[in-house]
PDB file of C-alpha atoms in Angstrom:
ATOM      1  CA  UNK A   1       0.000   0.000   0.000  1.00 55.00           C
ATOM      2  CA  UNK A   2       2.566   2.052  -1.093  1.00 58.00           C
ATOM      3  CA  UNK A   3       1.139   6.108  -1.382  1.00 65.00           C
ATOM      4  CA  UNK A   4      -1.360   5.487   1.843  1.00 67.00           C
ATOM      5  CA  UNK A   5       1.254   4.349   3.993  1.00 62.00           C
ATOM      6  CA  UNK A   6       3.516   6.541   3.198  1.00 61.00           C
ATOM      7  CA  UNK A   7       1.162   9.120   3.945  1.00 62.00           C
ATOM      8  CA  UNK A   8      -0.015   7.400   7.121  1.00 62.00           C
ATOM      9  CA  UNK A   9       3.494   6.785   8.609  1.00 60.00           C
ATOM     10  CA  UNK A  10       4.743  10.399   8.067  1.00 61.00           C
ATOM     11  CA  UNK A  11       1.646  12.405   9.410  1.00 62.00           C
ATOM     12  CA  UNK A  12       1.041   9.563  12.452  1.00 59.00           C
ATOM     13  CA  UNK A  13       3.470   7.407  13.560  1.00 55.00           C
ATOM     14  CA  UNK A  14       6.166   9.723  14.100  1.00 56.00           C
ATOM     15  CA  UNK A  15       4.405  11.658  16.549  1.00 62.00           C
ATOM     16  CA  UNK A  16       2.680   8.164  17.839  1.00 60.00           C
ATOM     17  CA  UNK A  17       6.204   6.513  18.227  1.00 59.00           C
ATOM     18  CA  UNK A  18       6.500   9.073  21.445  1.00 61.00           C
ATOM     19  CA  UNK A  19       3.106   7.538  22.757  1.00 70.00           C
ATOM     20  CA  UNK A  20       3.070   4.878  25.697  1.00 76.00           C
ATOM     21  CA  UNK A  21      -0.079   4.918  27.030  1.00 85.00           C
ATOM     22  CA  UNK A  22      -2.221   1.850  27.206  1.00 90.00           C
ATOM     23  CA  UNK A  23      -5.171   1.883  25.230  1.00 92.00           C
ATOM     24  CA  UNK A  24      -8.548   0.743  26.660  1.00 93.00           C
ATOM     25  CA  UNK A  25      -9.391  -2.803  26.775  1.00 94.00           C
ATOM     26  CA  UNK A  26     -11.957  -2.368  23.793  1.00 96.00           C
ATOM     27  CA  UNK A  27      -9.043  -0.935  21.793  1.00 97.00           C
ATOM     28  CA  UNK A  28      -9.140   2.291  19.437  1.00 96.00           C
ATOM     29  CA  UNK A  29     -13.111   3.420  19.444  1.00 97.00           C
ATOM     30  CA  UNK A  30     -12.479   5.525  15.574  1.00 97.00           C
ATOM     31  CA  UNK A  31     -10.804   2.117  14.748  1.00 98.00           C
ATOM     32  CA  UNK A  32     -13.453   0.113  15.588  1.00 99.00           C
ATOM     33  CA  UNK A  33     -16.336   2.447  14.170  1.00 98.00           C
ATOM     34  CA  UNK A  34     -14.715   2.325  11.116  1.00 98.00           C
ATOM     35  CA  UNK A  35     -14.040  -0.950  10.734  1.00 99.00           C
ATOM     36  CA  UNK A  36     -17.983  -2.086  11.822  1.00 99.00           C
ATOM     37  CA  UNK A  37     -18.709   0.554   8.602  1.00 98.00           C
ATOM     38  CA  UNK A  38     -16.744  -2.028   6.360  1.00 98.00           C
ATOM     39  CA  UNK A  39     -18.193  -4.854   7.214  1.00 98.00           C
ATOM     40  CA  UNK A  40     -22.209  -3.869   8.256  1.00 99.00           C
ATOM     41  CA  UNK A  41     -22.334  -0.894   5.409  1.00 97.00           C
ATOM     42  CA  UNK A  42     -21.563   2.869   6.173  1.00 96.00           C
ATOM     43  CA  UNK A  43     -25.534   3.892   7.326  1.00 96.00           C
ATOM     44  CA  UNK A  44     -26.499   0.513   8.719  1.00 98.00           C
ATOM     45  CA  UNK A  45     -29.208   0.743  11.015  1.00 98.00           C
ATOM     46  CA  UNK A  46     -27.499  -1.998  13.604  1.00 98.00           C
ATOM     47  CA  UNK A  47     -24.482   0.916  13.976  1.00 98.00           C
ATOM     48  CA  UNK A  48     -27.163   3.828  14.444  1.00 98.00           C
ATOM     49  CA  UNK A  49     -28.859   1.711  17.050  1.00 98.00           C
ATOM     50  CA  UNK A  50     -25.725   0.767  18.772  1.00 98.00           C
ATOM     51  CA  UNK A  51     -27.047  -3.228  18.498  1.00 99.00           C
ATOM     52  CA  UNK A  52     -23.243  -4.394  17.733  1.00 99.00           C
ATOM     53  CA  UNK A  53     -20.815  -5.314  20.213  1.00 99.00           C
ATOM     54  CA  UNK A  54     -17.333  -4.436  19.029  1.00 99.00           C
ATOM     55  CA  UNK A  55     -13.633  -4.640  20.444  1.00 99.00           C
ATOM     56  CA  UNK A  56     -10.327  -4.292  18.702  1.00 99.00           C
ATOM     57  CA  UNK A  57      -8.398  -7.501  18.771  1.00 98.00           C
ATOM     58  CA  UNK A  58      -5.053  -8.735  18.069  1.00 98.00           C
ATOM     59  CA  UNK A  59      -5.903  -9.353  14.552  1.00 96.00           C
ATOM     60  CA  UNK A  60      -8.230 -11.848  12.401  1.00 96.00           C
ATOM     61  CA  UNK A  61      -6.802 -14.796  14.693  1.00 96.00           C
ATOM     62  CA  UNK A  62      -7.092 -13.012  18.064  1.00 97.00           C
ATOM     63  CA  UNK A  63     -10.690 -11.869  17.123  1.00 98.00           C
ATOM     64  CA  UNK A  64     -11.583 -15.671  16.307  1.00 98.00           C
ATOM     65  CA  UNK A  65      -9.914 -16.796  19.592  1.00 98.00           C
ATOM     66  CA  UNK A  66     -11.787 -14.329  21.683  1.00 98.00           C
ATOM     67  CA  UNK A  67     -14.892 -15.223  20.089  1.00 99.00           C
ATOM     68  CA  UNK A  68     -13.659 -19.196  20.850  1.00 99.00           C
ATOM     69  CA  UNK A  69     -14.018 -18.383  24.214  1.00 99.00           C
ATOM     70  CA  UNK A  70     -16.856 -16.314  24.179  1.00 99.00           C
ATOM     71  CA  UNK A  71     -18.934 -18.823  22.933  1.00 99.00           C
ATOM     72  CA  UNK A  72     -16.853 -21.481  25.264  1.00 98.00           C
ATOM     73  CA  UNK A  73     -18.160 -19.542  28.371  1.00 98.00           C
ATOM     74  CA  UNK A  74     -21.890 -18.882  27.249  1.00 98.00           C
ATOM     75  CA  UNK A  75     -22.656 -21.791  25.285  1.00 98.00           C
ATOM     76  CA  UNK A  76     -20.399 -24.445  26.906  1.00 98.00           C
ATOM     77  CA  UNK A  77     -22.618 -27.162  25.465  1.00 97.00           C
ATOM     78  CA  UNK A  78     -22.063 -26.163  21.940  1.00 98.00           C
ATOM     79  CA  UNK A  79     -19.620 -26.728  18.679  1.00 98.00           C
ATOM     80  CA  UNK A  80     -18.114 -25.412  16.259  1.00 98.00           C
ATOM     81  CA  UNK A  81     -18.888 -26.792  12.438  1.00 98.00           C
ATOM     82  CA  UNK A  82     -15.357 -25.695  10.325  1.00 97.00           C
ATOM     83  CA  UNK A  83     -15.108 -26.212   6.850  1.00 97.00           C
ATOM     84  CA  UNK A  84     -13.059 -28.161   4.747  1.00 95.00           C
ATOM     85  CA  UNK A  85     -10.578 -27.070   4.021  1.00 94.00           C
ATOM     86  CA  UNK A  86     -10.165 -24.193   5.645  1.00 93.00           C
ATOM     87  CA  UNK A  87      -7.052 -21.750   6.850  1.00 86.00           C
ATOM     88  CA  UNK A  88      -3.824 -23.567   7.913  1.00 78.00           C
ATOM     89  CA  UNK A  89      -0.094 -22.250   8.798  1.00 48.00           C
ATOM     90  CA  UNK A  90       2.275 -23.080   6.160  1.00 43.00           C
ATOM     91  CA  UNK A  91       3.706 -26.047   7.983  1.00 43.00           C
ATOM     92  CA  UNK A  92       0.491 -28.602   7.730  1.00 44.00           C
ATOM     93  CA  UNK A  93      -1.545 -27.698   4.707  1.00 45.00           C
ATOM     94  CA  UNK A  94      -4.899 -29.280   4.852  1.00 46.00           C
ATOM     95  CA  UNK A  95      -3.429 -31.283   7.874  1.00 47.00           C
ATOM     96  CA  UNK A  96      -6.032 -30.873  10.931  1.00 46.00           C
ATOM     97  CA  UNK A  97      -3.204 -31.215  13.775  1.00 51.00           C
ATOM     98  CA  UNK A  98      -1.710 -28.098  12.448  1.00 53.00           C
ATOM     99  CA  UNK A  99      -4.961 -26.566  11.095  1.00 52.00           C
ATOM    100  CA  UNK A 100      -5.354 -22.691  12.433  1.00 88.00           C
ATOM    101  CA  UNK A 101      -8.983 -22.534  12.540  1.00 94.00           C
ATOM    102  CA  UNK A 102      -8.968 -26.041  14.169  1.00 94.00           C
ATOM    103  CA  UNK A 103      -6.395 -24.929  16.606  1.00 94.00           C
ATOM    104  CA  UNK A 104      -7.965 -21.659  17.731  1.00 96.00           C
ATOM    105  CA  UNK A 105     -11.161 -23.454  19.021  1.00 97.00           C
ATOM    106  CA  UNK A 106      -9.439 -26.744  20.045  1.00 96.00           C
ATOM    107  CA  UNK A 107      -7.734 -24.543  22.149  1.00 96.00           C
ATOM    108  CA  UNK A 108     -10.888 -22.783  23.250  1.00 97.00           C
ATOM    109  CA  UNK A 109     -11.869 -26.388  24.326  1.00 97.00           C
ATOM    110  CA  UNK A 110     -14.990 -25.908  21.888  1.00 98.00           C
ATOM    111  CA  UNK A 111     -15.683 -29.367  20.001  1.00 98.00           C
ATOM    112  CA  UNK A 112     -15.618 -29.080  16.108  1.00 97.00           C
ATOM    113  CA  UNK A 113     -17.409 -30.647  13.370  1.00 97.00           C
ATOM    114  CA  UNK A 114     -16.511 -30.284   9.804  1.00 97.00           C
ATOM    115  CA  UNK A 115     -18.945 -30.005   7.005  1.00 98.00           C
ATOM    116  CA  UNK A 116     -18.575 -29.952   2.989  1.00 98.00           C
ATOM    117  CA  UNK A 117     -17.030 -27.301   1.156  1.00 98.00           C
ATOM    118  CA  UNK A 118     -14.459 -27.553  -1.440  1.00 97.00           C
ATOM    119  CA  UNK A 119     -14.906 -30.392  -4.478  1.00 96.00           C
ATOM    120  CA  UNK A 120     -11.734 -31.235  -5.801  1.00 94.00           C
ATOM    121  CA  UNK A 121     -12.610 -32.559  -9.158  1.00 94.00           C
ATOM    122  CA  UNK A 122     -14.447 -29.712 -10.098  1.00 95.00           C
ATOM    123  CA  UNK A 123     -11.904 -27.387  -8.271  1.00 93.00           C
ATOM    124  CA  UNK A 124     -15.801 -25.392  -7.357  1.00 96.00           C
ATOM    125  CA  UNK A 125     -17.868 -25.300  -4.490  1.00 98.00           C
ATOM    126  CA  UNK A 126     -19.482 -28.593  -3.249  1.00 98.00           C
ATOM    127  CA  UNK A 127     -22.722 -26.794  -2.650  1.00 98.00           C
ATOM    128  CA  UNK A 128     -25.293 -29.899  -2.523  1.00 98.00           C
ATOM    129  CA  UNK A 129     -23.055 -30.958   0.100  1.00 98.00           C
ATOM    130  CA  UNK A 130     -22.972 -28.033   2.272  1.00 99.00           C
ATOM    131  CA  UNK A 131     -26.460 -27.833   1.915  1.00 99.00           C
ATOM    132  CA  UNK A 132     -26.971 -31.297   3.063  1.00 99.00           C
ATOM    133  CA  UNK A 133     -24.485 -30.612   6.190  1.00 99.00           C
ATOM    134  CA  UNK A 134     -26.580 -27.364   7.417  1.00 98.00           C
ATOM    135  CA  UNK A 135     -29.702 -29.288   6.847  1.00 98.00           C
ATOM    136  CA  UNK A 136     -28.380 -32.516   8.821  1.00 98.00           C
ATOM    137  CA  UNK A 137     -26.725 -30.366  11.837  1.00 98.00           C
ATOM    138  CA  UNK A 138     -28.489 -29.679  15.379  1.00 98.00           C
ATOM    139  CA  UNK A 139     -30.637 -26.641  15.254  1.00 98.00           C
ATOM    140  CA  UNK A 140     -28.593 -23.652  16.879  1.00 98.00           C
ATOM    141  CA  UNK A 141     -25.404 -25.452  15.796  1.00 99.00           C
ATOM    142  CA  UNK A 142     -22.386 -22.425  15.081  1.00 99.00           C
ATOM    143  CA  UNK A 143     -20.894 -22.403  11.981  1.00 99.00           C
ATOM    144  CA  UNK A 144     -17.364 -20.550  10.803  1.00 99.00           C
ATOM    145  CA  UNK A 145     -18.101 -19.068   7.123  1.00 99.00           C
ATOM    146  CA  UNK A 146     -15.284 -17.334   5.453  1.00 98.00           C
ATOM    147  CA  UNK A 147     -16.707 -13.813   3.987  1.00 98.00           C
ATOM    148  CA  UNK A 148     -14.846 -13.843   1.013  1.00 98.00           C
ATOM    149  CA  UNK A 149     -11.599 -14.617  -0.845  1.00 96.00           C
ATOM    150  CA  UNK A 150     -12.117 -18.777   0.527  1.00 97.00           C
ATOM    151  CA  UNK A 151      -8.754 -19.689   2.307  1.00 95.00           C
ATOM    152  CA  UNK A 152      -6.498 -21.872   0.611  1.00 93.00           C
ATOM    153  CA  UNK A 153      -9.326 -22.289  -2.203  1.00 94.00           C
ATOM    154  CA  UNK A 154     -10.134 -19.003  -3.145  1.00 93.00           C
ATOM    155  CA  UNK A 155     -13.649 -20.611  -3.977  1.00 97.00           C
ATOM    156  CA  UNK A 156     -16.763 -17.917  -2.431  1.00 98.00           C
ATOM    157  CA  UNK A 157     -20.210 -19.424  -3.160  1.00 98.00           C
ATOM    158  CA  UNK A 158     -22.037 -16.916  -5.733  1.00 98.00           C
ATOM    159  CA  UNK A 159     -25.230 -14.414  -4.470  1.00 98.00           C
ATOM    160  CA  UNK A 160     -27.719 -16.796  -4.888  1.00 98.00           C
ATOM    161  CA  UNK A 161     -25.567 -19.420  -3.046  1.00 99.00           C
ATOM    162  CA  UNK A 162     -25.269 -17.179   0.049  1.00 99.00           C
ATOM    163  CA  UNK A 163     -28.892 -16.340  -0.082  1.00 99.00           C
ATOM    164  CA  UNK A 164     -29.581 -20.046   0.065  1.00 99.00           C
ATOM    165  CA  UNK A 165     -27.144 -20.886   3.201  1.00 99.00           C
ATOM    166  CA  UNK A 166     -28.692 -18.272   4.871  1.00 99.00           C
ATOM    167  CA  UNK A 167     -32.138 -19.356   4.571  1.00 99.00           C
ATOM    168  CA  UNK A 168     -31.588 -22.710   5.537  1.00 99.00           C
ATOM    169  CA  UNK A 169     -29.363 -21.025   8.783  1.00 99.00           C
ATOM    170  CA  UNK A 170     -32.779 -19.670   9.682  1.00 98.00           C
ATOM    171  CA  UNK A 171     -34.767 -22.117   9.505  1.00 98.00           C
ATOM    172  CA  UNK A 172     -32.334 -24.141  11.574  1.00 98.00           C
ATOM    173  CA  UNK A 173     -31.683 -21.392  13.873  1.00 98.00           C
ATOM    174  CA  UNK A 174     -28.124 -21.641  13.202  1.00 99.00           C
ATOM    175  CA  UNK A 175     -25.798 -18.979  14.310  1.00 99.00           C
ATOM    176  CA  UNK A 176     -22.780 -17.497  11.686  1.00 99.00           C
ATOM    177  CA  UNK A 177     -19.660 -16.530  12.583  1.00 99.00           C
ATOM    178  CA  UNK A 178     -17.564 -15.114   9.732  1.00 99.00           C
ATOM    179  CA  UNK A 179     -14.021 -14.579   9.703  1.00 98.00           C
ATOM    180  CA  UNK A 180     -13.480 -11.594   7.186  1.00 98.00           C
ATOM    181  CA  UNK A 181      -9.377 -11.986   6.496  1.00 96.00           C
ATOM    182  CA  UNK A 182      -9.545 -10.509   2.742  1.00 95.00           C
ATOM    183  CA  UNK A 183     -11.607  -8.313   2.561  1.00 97.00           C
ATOM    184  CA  UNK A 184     -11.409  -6.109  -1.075  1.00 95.00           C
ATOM    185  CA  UNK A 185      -8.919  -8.969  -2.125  1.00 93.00           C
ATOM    186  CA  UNK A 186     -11.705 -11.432  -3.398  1.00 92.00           C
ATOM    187  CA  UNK A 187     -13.253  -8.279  -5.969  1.00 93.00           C
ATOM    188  CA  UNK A 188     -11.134  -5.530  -5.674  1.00 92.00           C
ATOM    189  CA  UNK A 189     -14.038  -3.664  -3.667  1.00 95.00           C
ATOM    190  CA  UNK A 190     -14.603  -4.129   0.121  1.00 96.00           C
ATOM    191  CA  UNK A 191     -18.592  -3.279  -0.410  1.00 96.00           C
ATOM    192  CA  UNK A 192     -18.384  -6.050  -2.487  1.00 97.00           C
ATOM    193  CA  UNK A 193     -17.190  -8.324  -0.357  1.00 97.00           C
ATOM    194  CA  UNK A 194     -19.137  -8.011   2.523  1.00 98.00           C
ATOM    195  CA  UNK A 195     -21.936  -8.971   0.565  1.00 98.00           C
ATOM    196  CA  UNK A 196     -22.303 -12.443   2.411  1.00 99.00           C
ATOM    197  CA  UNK A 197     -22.523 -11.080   5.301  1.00 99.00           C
ATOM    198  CA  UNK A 198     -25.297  -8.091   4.141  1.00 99.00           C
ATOM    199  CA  UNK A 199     -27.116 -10.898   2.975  1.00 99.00           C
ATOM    200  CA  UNK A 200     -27.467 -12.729   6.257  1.00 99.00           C
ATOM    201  CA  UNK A 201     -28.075  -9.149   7.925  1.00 98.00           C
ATOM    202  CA  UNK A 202     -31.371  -8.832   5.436  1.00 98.00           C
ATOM    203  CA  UNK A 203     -32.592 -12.256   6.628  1.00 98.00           C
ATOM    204  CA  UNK A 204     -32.523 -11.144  10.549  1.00 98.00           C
ATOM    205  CA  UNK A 205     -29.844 -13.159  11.153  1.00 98.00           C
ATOM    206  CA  UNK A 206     -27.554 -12.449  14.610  1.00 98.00           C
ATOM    207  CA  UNK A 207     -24.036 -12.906  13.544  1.00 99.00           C
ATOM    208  CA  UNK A 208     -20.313 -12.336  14.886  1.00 99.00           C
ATOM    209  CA  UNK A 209     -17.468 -11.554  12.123  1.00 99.00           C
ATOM    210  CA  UNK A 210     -13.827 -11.501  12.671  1.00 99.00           C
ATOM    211  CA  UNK A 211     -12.192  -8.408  10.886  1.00 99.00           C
ATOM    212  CA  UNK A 212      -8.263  -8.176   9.992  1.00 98.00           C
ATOM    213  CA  UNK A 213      -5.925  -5.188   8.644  1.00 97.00           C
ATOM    214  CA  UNK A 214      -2.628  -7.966   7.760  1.00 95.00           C
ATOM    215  CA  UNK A 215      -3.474  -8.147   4.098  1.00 94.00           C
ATOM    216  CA  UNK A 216      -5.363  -5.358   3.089  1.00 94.00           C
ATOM    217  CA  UNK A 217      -3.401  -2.663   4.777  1.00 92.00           C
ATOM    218  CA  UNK A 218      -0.410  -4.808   5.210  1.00 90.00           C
ATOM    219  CA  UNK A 219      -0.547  -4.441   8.913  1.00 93.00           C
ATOM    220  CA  UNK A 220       0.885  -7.990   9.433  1.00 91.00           C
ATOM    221  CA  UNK A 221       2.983  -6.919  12.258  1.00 91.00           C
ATOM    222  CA  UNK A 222       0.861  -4.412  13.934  1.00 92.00           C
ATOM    223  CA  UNK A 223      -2.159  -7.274  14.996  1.00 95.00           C
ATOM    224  CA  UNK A 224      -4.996  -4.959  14.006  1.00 97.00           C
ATOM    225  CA  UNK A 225      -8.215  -6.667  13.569  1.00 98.00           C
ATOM    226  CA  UNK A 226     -11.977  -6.256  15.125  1.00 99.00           C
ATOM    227  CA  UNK A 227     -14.723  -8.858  16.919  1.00 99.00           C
ATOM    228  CA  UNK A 228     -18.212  -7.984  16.328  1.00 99.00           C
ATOM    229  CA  UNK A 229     -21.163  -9.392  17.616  1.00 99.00           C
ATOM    230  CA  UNK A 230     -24.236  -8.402  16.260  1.00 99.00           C
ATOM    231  CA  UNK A 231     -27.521  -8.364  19.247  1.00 99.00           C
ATOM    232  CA  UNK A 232     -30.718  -8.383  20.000  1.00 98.00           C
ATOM    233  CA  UNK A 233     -31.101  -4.623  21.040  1.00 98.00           C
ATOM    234  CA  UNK A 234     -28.283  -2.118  22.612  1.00 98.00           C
ATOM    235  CA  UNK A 235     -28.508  -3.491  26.027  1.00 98.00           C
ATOM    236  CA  UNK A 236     -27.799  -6.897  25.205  1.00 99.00           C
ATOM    237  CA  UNK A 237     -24.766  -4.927  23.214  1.00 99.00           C
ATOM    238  CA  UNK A 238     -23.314  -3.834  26.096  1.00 99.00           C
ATOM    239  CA  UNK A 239     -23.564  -7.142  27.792  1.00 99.00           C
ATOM    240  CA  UNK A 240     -21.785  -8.648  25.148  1.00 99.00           C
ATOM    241  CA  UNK A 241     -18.800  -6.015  24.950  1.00 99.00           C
ATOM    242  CA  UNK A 242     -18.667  -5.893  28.796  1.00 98.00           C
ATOM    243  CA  UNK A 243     -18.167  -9.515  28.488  1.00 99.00           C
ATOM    244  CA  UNK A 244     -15.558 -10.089  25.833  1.00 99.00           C
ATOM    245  CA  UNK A 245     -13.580  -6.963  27.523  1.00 98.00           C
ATOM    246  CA  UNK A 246     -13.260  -9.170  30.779  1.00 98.00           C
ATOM    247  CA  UNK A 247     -12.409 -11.871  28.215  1.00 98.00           C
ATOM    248  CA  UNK A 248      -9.465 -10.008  26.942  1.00 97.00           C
ATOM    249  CA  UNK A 249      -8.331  -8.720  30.182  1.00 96.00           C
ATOM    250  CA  UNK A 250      -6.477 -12.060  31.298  1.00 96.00           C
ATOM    251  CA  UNK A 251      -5.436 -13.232  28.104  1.00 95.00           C
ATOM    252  CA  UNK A 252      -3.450  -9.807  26.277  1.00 95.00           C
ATOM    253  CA  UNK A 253      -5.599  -6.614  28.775  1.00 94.00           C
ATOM    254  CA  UNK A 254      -5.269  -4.547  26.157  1.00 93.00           C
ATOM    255  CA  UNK A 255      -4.925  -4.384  22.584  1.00 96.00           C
ATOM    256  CA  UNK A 256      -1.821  -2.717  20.310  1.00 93.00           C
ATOM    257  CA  UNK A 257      -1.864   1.167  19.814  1.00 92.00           C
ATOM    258  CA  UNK A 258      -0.021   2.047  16.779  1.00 89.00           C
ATOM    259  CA  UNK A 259      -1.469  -0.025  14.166  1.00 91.00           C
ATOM    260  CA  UNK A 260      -4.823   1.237  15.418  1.00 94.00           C
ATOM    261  CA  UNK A 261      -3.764   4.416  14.640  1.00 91.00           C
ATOM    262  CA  UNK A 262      -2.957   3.844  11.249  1.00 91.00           C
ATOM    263  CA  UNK A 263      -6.262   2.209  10.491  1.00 95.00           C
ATOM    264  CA  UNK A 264      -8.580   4.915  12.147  1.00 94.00           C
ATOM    265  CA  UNK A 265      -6.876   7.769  10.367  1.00 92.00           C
ATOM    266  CA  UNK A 266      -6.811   5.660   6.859  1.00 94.00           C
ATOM    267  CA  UNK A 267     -11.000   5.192   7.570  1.00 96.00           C
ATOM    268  CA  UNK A 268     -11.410   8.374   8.758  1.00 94.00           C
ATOM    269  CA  UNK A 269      -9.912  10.551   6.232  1.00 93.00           C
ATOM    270  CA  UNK A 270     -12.321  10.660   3.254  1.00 94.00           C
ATOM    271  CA  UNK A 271      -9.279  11.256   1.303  1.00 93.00           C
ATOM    272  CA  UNK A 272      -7.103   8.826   2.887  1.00 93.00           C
ATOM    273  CA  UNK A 273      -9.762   6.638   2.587  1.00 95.00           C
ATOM    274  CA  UNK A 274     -10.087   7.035  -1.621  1.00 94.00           C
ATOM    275  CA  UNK A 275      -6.683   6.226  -2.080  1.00 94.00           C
ATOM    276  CA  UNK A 276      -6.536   3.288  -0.109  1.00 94.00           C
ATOM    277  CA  UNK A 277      -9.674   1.962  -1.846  1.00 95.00           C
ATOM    278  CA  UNK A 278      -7.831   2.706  -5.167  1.00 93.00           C
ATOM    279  CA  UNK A 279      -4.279   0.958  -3.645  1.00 93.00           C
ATOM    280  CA  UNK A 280      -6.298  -2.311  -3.003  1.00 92.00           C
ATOM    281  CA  UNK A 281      -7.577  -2.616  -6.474  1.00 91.00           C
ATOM    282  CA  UNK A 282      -4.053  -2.031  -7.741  1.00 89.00           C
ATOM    283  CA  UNK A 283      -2.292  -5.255  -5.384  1.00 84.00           C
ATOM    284  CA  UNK A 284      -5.063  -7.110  -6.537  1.00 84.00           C
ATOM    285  CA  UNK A 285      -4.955  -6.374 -10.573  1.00 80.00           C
ATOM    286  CA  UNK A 286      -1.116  -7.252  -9.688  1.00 80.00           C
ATOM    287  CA  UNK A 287      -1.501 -10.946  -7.763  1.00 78.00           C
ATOM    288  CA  UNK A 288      -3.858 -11.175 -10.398  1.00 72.00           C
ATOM    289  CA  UNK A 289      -1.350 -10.454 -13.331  1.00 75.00           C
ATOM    290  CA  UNK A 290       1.650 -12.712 -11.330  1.00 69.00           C
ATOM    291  CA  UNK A 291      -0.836 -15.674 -11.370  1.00 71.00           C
ATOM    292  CA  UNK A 292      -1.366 -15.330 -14.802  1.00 63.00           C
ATOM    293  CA  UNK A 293       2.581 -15.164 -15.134  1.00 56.00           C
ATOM    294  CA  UNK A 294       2.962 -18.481 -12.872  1.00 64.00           C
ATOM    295  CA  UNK A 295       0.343 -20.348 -14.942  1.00 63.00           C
ATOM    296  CA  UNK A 296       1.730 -19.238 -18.194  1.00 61.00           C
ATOM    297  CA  UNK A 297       5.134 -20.318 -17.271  1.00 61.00           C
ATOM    298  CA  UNK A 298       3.967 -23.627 -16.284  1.00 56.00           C
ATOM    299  CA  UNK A 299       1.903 -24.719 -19.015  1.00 63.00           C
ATOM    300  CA  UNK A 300       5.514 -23.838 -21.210  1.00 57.00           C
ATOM    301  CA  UNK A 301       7.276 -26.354 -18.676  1.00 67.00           C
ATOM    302  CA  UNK A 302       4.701 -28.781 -19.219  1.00 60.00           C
ATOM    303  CA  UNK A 303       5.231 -28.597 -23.395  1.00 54.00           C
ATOM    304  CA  UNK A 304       8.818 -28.917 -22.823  1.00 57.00           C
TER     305      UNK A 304
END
C-alpha cells in the first residue's frame, strides 16, 4: 500500500512513536467504528442503534480466539462446524493437527465438526453438500463461514448461493460466525465483499465476524483486527462487549496502539480513505497479473 502508507506513517506514527499509554481494553473506538462501517455498510441501522458489540483484537486470529471463548463460556454445550478445508499455517496444509482454525477453538476447548465445502474434481464449491451438512446439523449449531476470498481455495459461493445458506441457517436457527481476512482482495471492492454477510443481515440473522488489517493494509505486524457481535437490542450490546472486555483482560488486557492508529486515520480521512480503496484494487490487478505469469510459465514447462 505504497502512497497510503507513506502518507499514514509520516503524518502519524512519528508523533505516535513518542506515545506509551495503554489503550482501553476495547481498543481504538475511531478504529473500531470504522471498521464495523466495512463490514455492516456505512448507514447501517445496527451501527445507528448501537445493536453491535465491538472490540479491537489482536488481529483476524485473536478476534476468532476471543470469540472461541466467548462462545466457550456462554454456550459451553455447543460446537463449532469448520469447513473443509479451511485456513492452515504453512507447515500442515490441509493437515487438521496443524490446522489454524482447528487450533484456535481446540484450544478454546470448543468441540468441532466439519462439514462440505471444497470439491476437488471440479476445483468449485461442493454446494449440494454443504447444503446437506446445514440441513443434517443440530438446530442452533455455530458455523465458521469465510466472507470472502475462501482460504487456501479461493472458492466464495455466488449471491444466490449465500442467499440459500442463509435461509436454511434460519430455519435451523443456526448462528454465523464469519471470519473476514480478505476483505477487497476477493473483488477488488470491500462493499463487495461483505456482501455475504449483508445478505445474512437482510434475513434477521444475529451474527459475529472476525475483521483483519494484515493483508489489506499490510498491517501484518501491527495485529490490528476487530470482533463484532451483532444483538438483540443495545442493552444486550453492552452485555456482550462488557463480556468479551473481561475476556481479553487475562489473556493480552489490552490491545496494540499504533497499528490502530494507522487504520482509524486511513477510515477516517475521506481522502485517505479514496486512495486506499484505489491501492487495493491495484495489489489485486497485480496478484492477479503474477498468477497469470505463474500459470503461463507452467503450461511452457509442461510442453517442454
Amino acid at each position: 500500500m505504497g502512497g497510503v502508507e507513506l502518507l499514514v506513517r509520516e503524518g502519524v506514527v512519528g508523533p505516535l512513536a513518542e506515545w506509551r499509554e495503554y489503550l482501553p481494553m476495547g481498543g481504538n473506538a475511531k478504529m473500531v467504528e470504522e471498521t464495523l462501517k466495512l463490514a455492516y455498510g456505512e448507514d447501517s441501522n445496527l451501527i445507528k442503534d448501537k445493536r453491535i458489540a465491538a472490540v479491537q483484537a489482536l488481529s483476524g486470529t485473536g478476534a476468532c480466539r476471543l470469540f472461541a471463548d466467548f462462545q466457550k463460556r456462554f454456550c459451553p454445550d455447543s460446537q463449532i462446524y469448520i469447513p473443509v478445508p479451511t485456513w492452515a499455517n504453512i507447515f500442515g496444509f490441509l493437515t487438521l493437527d496443524f490446522n489454524s482454525h482447528h487450533n484456535i477453538w481446540r484450544d478454546a476447548q470448543v468441540p468441532q465438526k466439519t462439514f462440505h465445502y471444497y470439491h476437488p474434481e471440479s476445483r468449485g464449491l461442493d454446494f449440494p453438500s454443504l447444503m446437506d451438512d446445514t440441513k443434517n446439523a443440530p438446530n442452533g449449531s455455530f458455523f465458521l463461514l469465510h466472507a470472502c476470498a475462501h482460504n487456501p481455495t479461493g472458492v466464495d459461493p455466488s449471491e444466490e448461493q449465500w442467499r440459500e445458506i442463509s435461509y436454511q441457517f434460519k430455519v435451523k436457527g443456526h448462528f454465523a460466525f464469519f471470519d473476514m481476512a480478505y476483505q477487497g482482495f476477493a473483488s477488488g471492492d470491500p462493499e463487495r465483499d461483505a456482501k455475504s454477510i449483508r445478505i445474512f443481515l437482510e434475513d434477521g440473522h444475529l451474527i459475529g465476524c472476525a475483521q483483519s488489517y494484515a493483508k489489506n493494509m499490510g498491517l501484518y505486524g501491527q495485529r490490528v483486527g476487530c470482533l463484532s457481535v451483532v444483538c438483540e437490542d443495545d442493552k444486550q450490546a453492552v452485555s456482550v462487549k462488557s463480556q468479551l472486555q473481561q475476556l481479553a483482560r487475562p489473556m493480552y488486557s489490552n490491545p496494540p496502539l499504533h497499528g490502530a492508529h494507522i487504520v482509524s486515520t486511513i477510515l477516517g480521512d475521506p481522502d485517505l480513505k479514496k486512495l486506499w480503496l484505489r491501492e487495493v484494487k491495484v495489489v489485486l490487478d497485480q496478484l492477479f497479473s503474477f498468477l497469470d505469469f505463474v500459470l503461463l510459465v507452467k503450461e511452457d514447462c509442461a510442453v517442454q
